[in-house]
Amino acid sequence: MKETLLHVDGMSCPSCIRHIDGALRGIAGVEKVDVKLREGTVLVKHDPSSAPTNVLVEALRDAGYESRPRAA
Ligand SMILES: [Cu+2]
């Protein structure tokens, strides 16, 4: 398991948290999602072999959010 911190653009309200949380938890290999609205970040605990970082970023893009990974 790996922890990746994603900086997410355009997160502004509680429904964003639900959208982002749902988009990431729907991916096989994602174990934990911690959305920090105030910081504009999402900490994801994931299996990099089944859920690599680019898959997380693509899922967020499909949900309407651009994001960039940072080392957690
Ligand atoms: Cu929102």
PDB file of N, CA and C in Angstrom, residues 34-59:
ATOM      1  N   ASP A  34      -9.183  10.286   2.269  1.00  0.00           N
ATOM      2  CA  ASP A  34      -9.374  11.321   3.284  1.00  0.00           C
ATOM      3  C   ASP A  34      -9.361  12.691   2.588  1.00  0.00           C
ATOM      4  N   VAL A  35     -10.561  13.249   2.379  1.00  0.00           N
ATOM      5  CA  VAL A  35     -10.681  14.526   1.672  1.00  0.00           C
ATOM      6  C   VAL A  35     -10.572  15.666   2.677  1.00  0.00           C
ATOM      7  N   LYS A  36      -9.624  16.580   2.427  1.00  0.00           N
ATOM      8  CA  LYS A  36      -9.472  17.768   3.267  1.00  0.00           C
ATOM      9  C   LYS A  36      -9.875  18.987   2.435  1.00  0.00           C
ATOM     10  N   LEU A  37     -11.133  19.384   2.608  1.00  0.00           N
ATOM     11  CA  LEU A  37     -11.692  20.465   1.796  1.00  0.00           C
ATOM     12  C   LEU A  37     -10.906  21.761   1.971  1.00  0.00           C
ATOM     13  N   ARG A  38     -10.602  22.098   3.212  1.00  0.00           N
ATOM     14  CA  ARG A  38      -9.919  23.356   3.515  1.00  0.00           C
ATOM     15  C   ARG A  38      -8.541  23.448   2.861  1.00  0.00           C
ATOM     16  N   GLU A  39      -7.829  22.323   2.875  1.00  0.00           N
ATOM     17  CA  GLU A  39      -6.478  22.303   2.284  1.00  0.00           C
ATOM     18  C   GLU A  39      -6.520  22.068   0.769  1.00  0.00           C
ATOM     19  N   GLY A  40      -7.666  21.642   0.258  1.00  0.00           N
ATOM     20  CA  GLY A  40      -7.751  21.318  -1.168  1.00  0.00           C
ATOM     21  C   GLY A  40      -6.970  20.065  -1.522  1.00  0.00           C
ATOM     22  N   THR A  41      -6.882  19.140  -0.566  1.00  0.00           N
ATOM     23  CA  THR A  41      -6.110  17.921  -0.808  1.00  0.00           C
ATOM     24  C   THR A  41      -6.932  16.670  -0.496  1.00  0.00           C
ATOM     25  N   VAL A  42      -6.479  15.578  -1.081  1.00  0.00           N
ATOM     26  CA  VAL A  42      -7.057  14.268  -0.796  1.00  0.00           C
ATOM     27  C   VAL A  42      -5.902  13.312  -0.544  1.00  0.00           C
ATOM     28  N   LEU A  43      -5.928  12.671   0.604  1.00  0.00           N
ATOM     29  CA  LEU A  43      -4.925  11.654   0.907  1.00  0.00           C
ATOM     30  C   LEU A  43      -5.534  10.295   0.602  1.00  0.00           C
ATOM     31  N   VAL A  44      -4.859   9.546  -0.271  1.00  0.00           N
ATOM     32  CA  VAL A  44      -5.394   8.263  -0.717  1.00  0.00           C
ATOM     33  C   VAL A  44      -4.424   7.150  -0.342  1.00  0.00           C
ATOM     34  N   LYS A  45      -4.937   6.120   0.302  1.00  0.00           N
ATOM     35  CA  LYS A  45      -4.141   4.922   0.564  1.00  0.00           C
ATOM     36  C   LYS A  45      -4.558   3.907  -0.481  1.00  0.00           C
ATOM     37  N   HIS A  46      -3.611   3.481  -1.297  1.00  0.00           N
ATOM     38  CA  HIS A  46      -3.975   2.628  -2.438  1.00  0.00           C
ATOM     39  C   HIS A  46      -2.879   1.631  -2.758  1.00  0.00           C
ATOM     40  N   ASP A  47      -3.294   0.582  -3.461  1.00  0.00           N
ATOM     41  CA  ASP A  47      -2.358  -0.427  -3.947  1.00  0.00           C
ATOM     42  C   ASP A  47      -1.866   0.049  -5.320  1.00  0.00           C
ATOM     43  N   PRO A  48      -0.582   0.421  -5.416  1.00  0.00           N
ATOM     44  CA  PRO A  48      -0.112   1.006  -6.677  1.00  0.00           C
ATOM     45  C   PRO A  48      -0.126   0.030  -7.857  1.00  0.00           C
ATOM     46  N   SER A  49      -0.231  -1.278  -7.610  1.00  0.00           N
ATOM     47  CA  SER A  49      -0.265  -2.200  -8.753  1.00  0.00           C
ATOM     48  C   SER A  49      -1.661  -2.249  -9.371  1.00  0.00           C
ATOM     49  N   SER A  50      -2.714  -2.232  -8.556  1.00  0.00           N
ATOM     50  CA  SER A  50      -4.072  -2.261  -9.135  1.00  0.00           C
ATOM     51  C   SER A  50      -4.662  -0.860  -9.283  1.00  0.00           C
ATOM     52  N   ALA A  51      -4.199   0.081  -8.461  1.00  0.00           N
ATOM     53  CA  ALA A  51      -4.720   1.448  -8.520  1.00  0.00           C
ATOM     54  C   ALA A  51      -3.559   2.445  -8.524  1.00  0.00           C
ATOM     55  N   PRO A  52      -2.824   2.526  -9.661  1.00  0.00           N
ATOM     56  CA  PRO A  52      -1.707   3.472  -9.736  1.00  0.00           C
ATOM     57  C   PRO A  52      -2.207   4.920  -9.687  1.00  0.00           C
ATOM     58  N   THR A  53      -1.284   5.816  -9.370  1.00  0.00           N
ATOM     59  CA  THR A  53      -1.653   7.221  -9.173  1.00  0.00           C
ATOM     60  C   THR A  53      -2.351   7.813 -10.394  1.00  0.00           C
ATOM     61  N   ASN A  54      -1.903   7.447 -11.605  1.00  0.00           N
ATOM     62  CA  ASN A  54      -2.538   8.044 -12.788  1.00  0.00           C
ATOM     63  C   ASN A  54      -4.005   7.623 -12.916  1.00  0.00           C
ATOM     64  N   VAL A  55      -4.348   6.435 -12.400  1.00  0.00           N
ATOM     65  CA  VAL A  55      -5.747   5.997 -12.422  1.00  0.00           C
ATOM     66  C   VAL A  55      -6.584   6.847 -11.459  1.00  0.00           C
ATOM     67  N   LEU A  56      -5.981   7.208 -10.326  1.00  0.00           N
ATOM     68  CA  LEU A  56      -6.675   8.090  -9.371  1.00  0.00           C
ATOM     69  C   LEU A  56      -6.942   9.444 -10.027  1.00  0.00           C
ATOM     70  N   VAL A  57      -5.915   9.982 -10.674  1.00  0.00           N
ATOM     71  CA  VAL A  57      -6.030  11.296 -11.323  1.00  0.00           C
ATOM     72  C   VAL A  57      -7.086  11.249 -12.427  1.00  0.00           C
ATOM     73  N   GLU A  58      -7.100  10.143 -13.207  1.00  0.00           N
ATOM     74  CA  GLU A  58      -8.091  10.015 -14.281  1.00  0.00           C
ATOM     75  C   GLU A  58      -9.513   9.920 -13.726  1.00  0.00           C
ATOM     76  N   ALA A  59      -9.678   9.197 -12.615  1.00  0.00           N
ATOM     77  CA  ALA A  59     -11.012   9.069 -12.008  1.00  0.00           C
ATOM     78  C   ALA A  59     -11.507  10.433 -11.532  1.00  0.00           C
TER      79      ALA A  59
END
